[in-house]
Short mmCIF file of C-alpha atoms in Angstrom, two decimals:
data_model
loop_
_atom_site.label_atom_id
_atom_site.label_comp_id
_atom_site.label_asym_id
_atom_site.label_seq_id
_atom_site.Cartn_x
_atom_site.Cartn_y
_atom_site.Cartn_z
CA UNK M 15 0.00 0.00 0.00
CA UNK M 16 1.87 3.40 -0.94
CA UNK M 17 0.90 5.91 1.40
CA UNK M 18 2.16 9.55 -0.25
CA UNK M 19 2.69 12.85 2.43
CA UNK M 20 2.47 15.97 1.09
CA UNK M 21 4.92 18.17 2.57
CA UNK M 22 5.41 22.20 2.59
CA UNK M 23 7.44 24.92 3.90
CA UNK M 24 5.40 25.95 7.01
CA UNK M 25 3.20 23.04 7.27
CA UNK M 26 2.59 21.93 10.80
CA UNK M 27 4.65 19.16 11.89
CA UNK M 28 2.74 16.67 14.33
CA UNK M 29 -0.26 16.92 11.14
CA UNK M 30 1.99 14.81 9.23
CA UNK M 31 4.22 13.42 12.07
CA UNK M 32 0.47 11.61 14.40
CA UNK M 33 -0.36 10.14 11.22
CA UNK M 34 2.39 8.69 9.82
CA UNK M 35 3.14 7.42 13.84
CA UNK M 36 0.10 5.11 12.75
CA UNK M 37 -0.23 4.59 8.94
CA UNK M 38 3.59 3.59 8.39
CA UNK M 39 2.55 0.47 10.82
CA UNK M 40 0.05 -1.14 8.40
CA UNK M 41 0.72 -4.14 6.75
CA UNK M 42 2.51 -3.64 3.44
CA UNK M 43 2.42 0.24 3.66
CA UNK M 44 5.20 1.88 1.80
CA UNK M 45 5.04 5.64 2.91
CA UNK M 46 6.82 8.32 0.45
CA UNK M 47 7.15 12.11 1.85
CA UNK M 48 7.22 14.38 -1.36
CA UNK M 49 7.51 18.07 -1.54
CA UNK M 50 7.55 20.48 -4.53
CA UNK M 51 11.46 19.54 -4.61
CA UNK M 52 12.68 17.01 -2.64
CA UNK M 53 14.93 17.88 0.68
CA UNK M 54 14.68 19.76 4.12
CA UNK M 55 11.01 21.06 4.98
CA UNK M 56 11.20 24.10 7.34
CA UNK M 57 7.76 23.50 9.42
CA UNK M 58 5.65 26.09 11.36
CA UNK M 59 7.49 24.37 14.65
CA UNK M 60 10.26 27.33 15.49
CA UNK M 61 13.65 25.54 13.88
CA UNK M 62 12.11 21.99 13.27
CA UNK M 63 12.77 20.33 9.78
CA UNK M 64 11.64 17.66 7.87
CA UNK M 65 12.96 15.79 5.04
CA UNK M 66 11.05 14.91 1.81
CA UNK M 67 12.81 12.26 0.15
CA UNK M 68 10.57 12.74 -3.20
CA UNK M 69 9.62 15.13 -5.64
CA UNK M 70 6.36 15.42 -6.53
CA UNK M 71 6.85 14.80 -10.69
CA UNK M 72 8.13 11.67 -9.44
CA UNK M 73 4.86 10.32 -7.50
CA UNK M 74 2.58 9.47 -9.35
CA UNK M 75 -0.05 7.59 -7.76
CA UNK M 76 -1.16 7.04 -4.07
CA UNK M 77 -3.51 4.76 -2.36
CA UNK M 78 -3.41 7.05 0.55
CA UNK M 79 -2.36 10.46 0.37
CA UNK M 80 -2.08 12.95 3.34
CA UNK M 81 -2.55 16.66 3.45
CA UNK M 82 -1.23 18.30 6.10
CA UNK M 83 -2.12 21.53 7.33
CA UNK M 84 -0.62 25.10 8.28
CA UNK M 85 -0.51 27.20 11.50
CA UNK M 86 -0.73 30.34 8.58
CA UNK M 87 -3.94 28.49 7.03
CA UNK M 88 -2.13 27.93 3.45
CA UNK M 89 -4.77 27.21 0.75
CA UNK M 90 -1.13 26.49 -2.00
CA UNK M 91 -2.75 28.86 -4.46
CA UNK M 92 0.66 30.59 -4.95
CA UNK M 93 1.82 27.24 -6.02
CA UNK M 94 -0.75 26.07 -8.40
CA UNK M 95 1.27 23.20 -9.87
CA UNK M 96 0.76 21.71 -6.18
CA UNK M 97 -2.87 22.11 -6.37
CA UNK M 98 -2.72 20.49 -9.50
CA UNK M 99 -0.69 17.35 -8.54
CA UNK M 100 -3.29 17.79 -5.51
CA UNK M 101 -5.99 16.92 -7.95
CA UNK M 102 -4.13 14.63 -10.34
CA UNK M 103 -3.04 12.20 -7.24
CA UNK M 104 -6.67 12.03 -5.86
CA UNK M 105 -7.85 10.57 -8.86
CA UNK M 106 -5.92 7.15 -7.91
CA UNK M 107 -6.76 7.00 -4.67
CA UNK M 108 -8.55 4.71 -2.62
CA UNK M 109 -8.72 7.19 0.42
CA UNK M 110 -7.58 10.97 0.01
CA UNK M 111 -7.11 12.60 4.10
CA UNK M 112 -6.27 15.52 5.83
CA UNK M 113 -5.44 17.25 8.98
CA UNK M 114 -6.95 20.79 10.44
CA UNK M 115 -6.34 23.37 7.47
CA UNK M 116 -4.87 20.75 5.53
CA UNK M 117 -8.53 20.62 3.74
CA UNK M 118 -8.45 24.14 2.80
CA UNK M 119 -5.88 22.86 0.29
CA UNK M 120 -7.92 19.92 -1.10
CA UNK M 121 -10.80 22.37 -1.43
CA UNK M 122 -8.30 25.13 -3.34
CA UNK M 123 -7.52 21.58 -5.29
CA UNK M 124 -11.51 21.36 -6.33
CA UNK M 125 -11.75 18.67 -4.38
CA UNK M 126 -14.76 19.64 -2.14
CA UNK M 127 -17.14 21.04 -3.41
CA UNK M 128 -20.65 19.94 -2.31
CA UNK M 129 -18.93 17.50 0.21
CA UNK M 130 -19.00 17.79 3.66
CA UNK M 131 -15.82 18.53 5.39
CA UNK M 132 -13.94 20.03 8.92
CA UNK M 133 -10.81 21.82 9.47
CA UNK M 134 -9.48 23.96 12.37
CA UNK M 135 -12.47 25.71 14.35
CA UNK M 136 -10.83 28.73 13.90
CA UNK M 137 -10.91 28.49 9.71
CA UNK M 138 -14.08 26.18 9.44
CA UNK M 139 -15.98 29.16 7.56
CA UNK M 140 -13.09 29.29 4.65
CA UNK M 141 -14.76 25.34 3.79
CA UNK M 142 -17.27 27.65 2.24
CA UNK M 143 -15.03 29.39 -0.16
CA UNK M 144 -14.57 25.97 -2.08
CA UNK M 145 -18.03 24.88 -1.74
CA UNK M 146 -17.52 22.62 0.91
CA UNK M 147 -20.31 21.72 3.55
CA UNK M 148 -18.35 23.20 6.81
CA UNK M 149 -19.18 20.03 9.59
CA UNK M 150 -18.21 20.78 13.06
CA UNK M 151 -16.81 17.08 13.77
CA UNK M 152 -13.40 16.04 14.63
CA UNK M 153 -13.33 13.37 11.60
CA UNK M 154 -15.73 13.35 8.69
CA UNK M 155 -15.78 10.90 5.99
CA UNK M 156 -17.99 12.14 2.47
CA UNK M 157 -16.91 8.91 0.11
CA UNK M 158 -13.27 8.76 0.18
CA UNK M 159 -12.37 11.87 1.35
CA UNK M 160 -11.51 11.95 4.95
CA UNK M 161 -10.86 15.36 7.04
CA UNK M 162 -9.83 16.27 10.74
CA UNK M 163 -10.31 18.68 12.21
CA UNK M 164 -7.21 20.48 14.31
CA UNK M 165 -3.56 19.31 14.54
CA UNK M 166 -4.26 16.45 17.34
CA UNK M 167 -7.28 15.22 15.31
CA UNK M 168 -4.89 13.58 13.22
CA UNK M 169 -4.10 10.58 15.30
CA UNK M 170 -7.79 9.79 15.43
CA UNK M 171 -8.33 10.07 11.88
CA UNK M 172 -5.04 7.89 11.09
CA UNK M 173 -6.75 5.51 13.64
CA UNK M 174 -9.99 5.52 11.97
CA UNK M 175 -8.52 4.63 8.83
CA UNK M 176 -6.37 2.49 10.11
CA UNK M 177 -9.42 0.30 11.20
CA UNK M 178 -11.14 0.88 7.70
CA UNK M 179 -8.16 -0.48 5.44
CA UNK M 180 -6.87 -3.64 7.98
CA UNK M 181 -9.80 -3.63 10.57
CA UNK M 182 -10.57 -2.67 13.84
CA UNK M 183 -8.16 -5.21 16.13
CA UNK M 184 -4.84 -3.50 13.84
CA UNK M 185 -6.25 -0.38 14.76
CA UNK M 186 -6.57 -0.92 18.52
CA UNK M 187 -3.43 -3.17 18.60
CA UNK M 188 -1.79 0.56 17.21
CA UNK M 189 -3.20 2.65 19.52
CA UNK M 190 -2.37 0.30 22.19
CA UNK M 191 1.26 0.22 21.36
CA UNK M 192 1.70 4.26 20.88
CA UNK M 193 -0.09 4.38 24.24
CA UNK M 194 -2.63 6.85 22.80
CA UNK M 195 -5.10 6.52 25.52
CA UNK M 196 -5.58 11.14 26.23
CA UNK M 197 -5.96 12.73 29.55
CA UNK M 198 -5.04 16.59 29.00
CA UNK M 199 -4.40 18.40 32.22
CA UNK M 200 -6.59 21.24 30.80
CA UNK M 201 -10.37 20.07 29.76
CA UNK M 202 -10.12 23.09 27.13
CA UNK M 203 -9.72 21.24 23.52
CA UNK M 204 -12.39 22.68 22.09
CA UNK M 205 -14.51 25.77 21.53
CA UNK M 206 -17.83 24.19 23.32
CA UNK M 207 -15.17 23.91 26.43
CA UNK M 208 -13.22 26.74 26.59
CA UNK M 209 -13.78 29.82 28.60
CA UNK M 210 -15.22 32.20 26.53
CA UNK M 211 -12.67 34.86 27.36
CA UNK M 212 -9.88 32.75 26.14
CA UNK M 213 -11.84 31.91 23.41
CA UNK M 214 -12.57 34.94 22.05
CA UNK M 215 -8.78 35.95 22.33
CA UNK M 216 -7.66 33.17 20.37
CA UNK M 217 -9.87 32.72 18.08
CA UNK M 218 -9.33 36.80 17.24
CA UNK M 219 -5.00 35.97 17.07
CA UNK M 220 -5.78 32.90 14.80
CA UNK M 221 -8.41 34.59 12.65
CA UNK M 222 -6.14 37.56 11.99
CA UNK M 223 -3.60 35.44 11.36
CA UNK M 224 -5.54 33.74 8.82
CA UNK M 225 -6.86 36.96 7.10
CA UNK M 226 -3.57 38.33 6.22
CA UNK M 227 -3.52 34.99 3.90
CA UNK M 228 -6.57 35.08 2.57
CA UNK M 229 -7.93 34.54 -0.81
CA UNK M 230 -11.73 34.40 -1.53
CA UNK M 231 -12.29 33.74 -4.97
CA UNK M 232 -11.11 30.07 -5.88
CA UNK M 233 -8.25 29.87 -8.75
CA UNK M 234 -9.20 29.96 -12.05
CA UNK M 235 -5.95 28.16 -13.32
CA UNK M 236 -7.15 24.90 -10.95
#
């Protein structure tokens, strides 16, 4: 099973890094990490790197392939041929995923329209821009699409398609051995938890964050 990564300067490390924890351990999965041009990755994670062994002219097909997302909310437009490979790559796939704003660049890829998808609470309304169905879920499934919604969501979606290609005992049996069994000091993972103080202050940091980057108006050359 070849299991393809995109990877990005700025993308957010543990969106690729939960996953692959859990997808590289199915049986027979070959997992390739392939940027624009193979080589070192600089990630949104101050001074972390990453290394994508592959370019992407030279993938090209995926049973699995992996979005990532972006602390800066990156829809790729600036890099069409991405959003194009993006696109080409889904079209072999038996499951197409991603993590938090990683779906803002599947729907920039035309990939969501009239499906229903999550992302990062703080970006859920930019689903809209590419016709998606925003769905305020950690993992939704619309045919073989798969999305998650922020950064930690990732090891639950890798763990619900772990269970959906080689069954539910392979899945537990992984989650067992990466002892992912959660007990956060803090009971404040999501917006319906939070104080709304906090909240508010956040979500007003992340949303201007996101605004500087944004572009409403899907790209004609996709």
């Amino acid at each position: 099973m070849q299991i393809v990564f995109l990877f990005y300067d700025g993308m957010t490390a543990l969106d690729a890094i939960g996953p692959h924890e859990i997808l590289c351990r199915l049986p027979g999965a070959k997992v390739q990490r392939a940027a624009q041009c193979a080589g070192k990755i600089s990630t949104d994670s101050a001074g972390l790197m990453l290394n994508a062994e592959y370019c992407l002219s030279e993938i090209s097909h995926a049973d699995v392939l992996v979005i990532p997302g972006s602390g800066s909310a990156t829809t790729l437009q600036e890099y069409p041929e991405i959003l194009a490979w993006v696109s080409r790559i889904h079209k072999t796939t038996q499951w197409t995923v991603s993590v938090c704003t990683g779906s803002l660049i599947l729907g920039a890829a035309g990939l969501l329209s009239g499906l229903r998808a999550t992302t990062h609470w703080a970006a859920l309304d930019r689903l809209l821009i590419w016709g998606a169905k925003p769905t305020n879920s950690r993992i939704v499934e619309d045919g073989k699409i798969m999305t998650a919604a922020g950064v930690s969501a990732g090891i639950d979606m890798a763990l619900t398609l772990a269970a959906k290609i080689s069954g539910e005992k392979l899945a537990q049996a992984i989650q067992l051995g990466i002892e992912y069994d959660p007990a956060p000091p803090f009971d404040v993972g999501s917006p319906a938890k939070a104080n709304p103080v906090l909240l508010e202050a956040l979500r007003g940091r992340m949303v201007a964050a996101f605004e500087m980057l944004r572009v409403d108006r899907p790209s004609s050359q996709i």
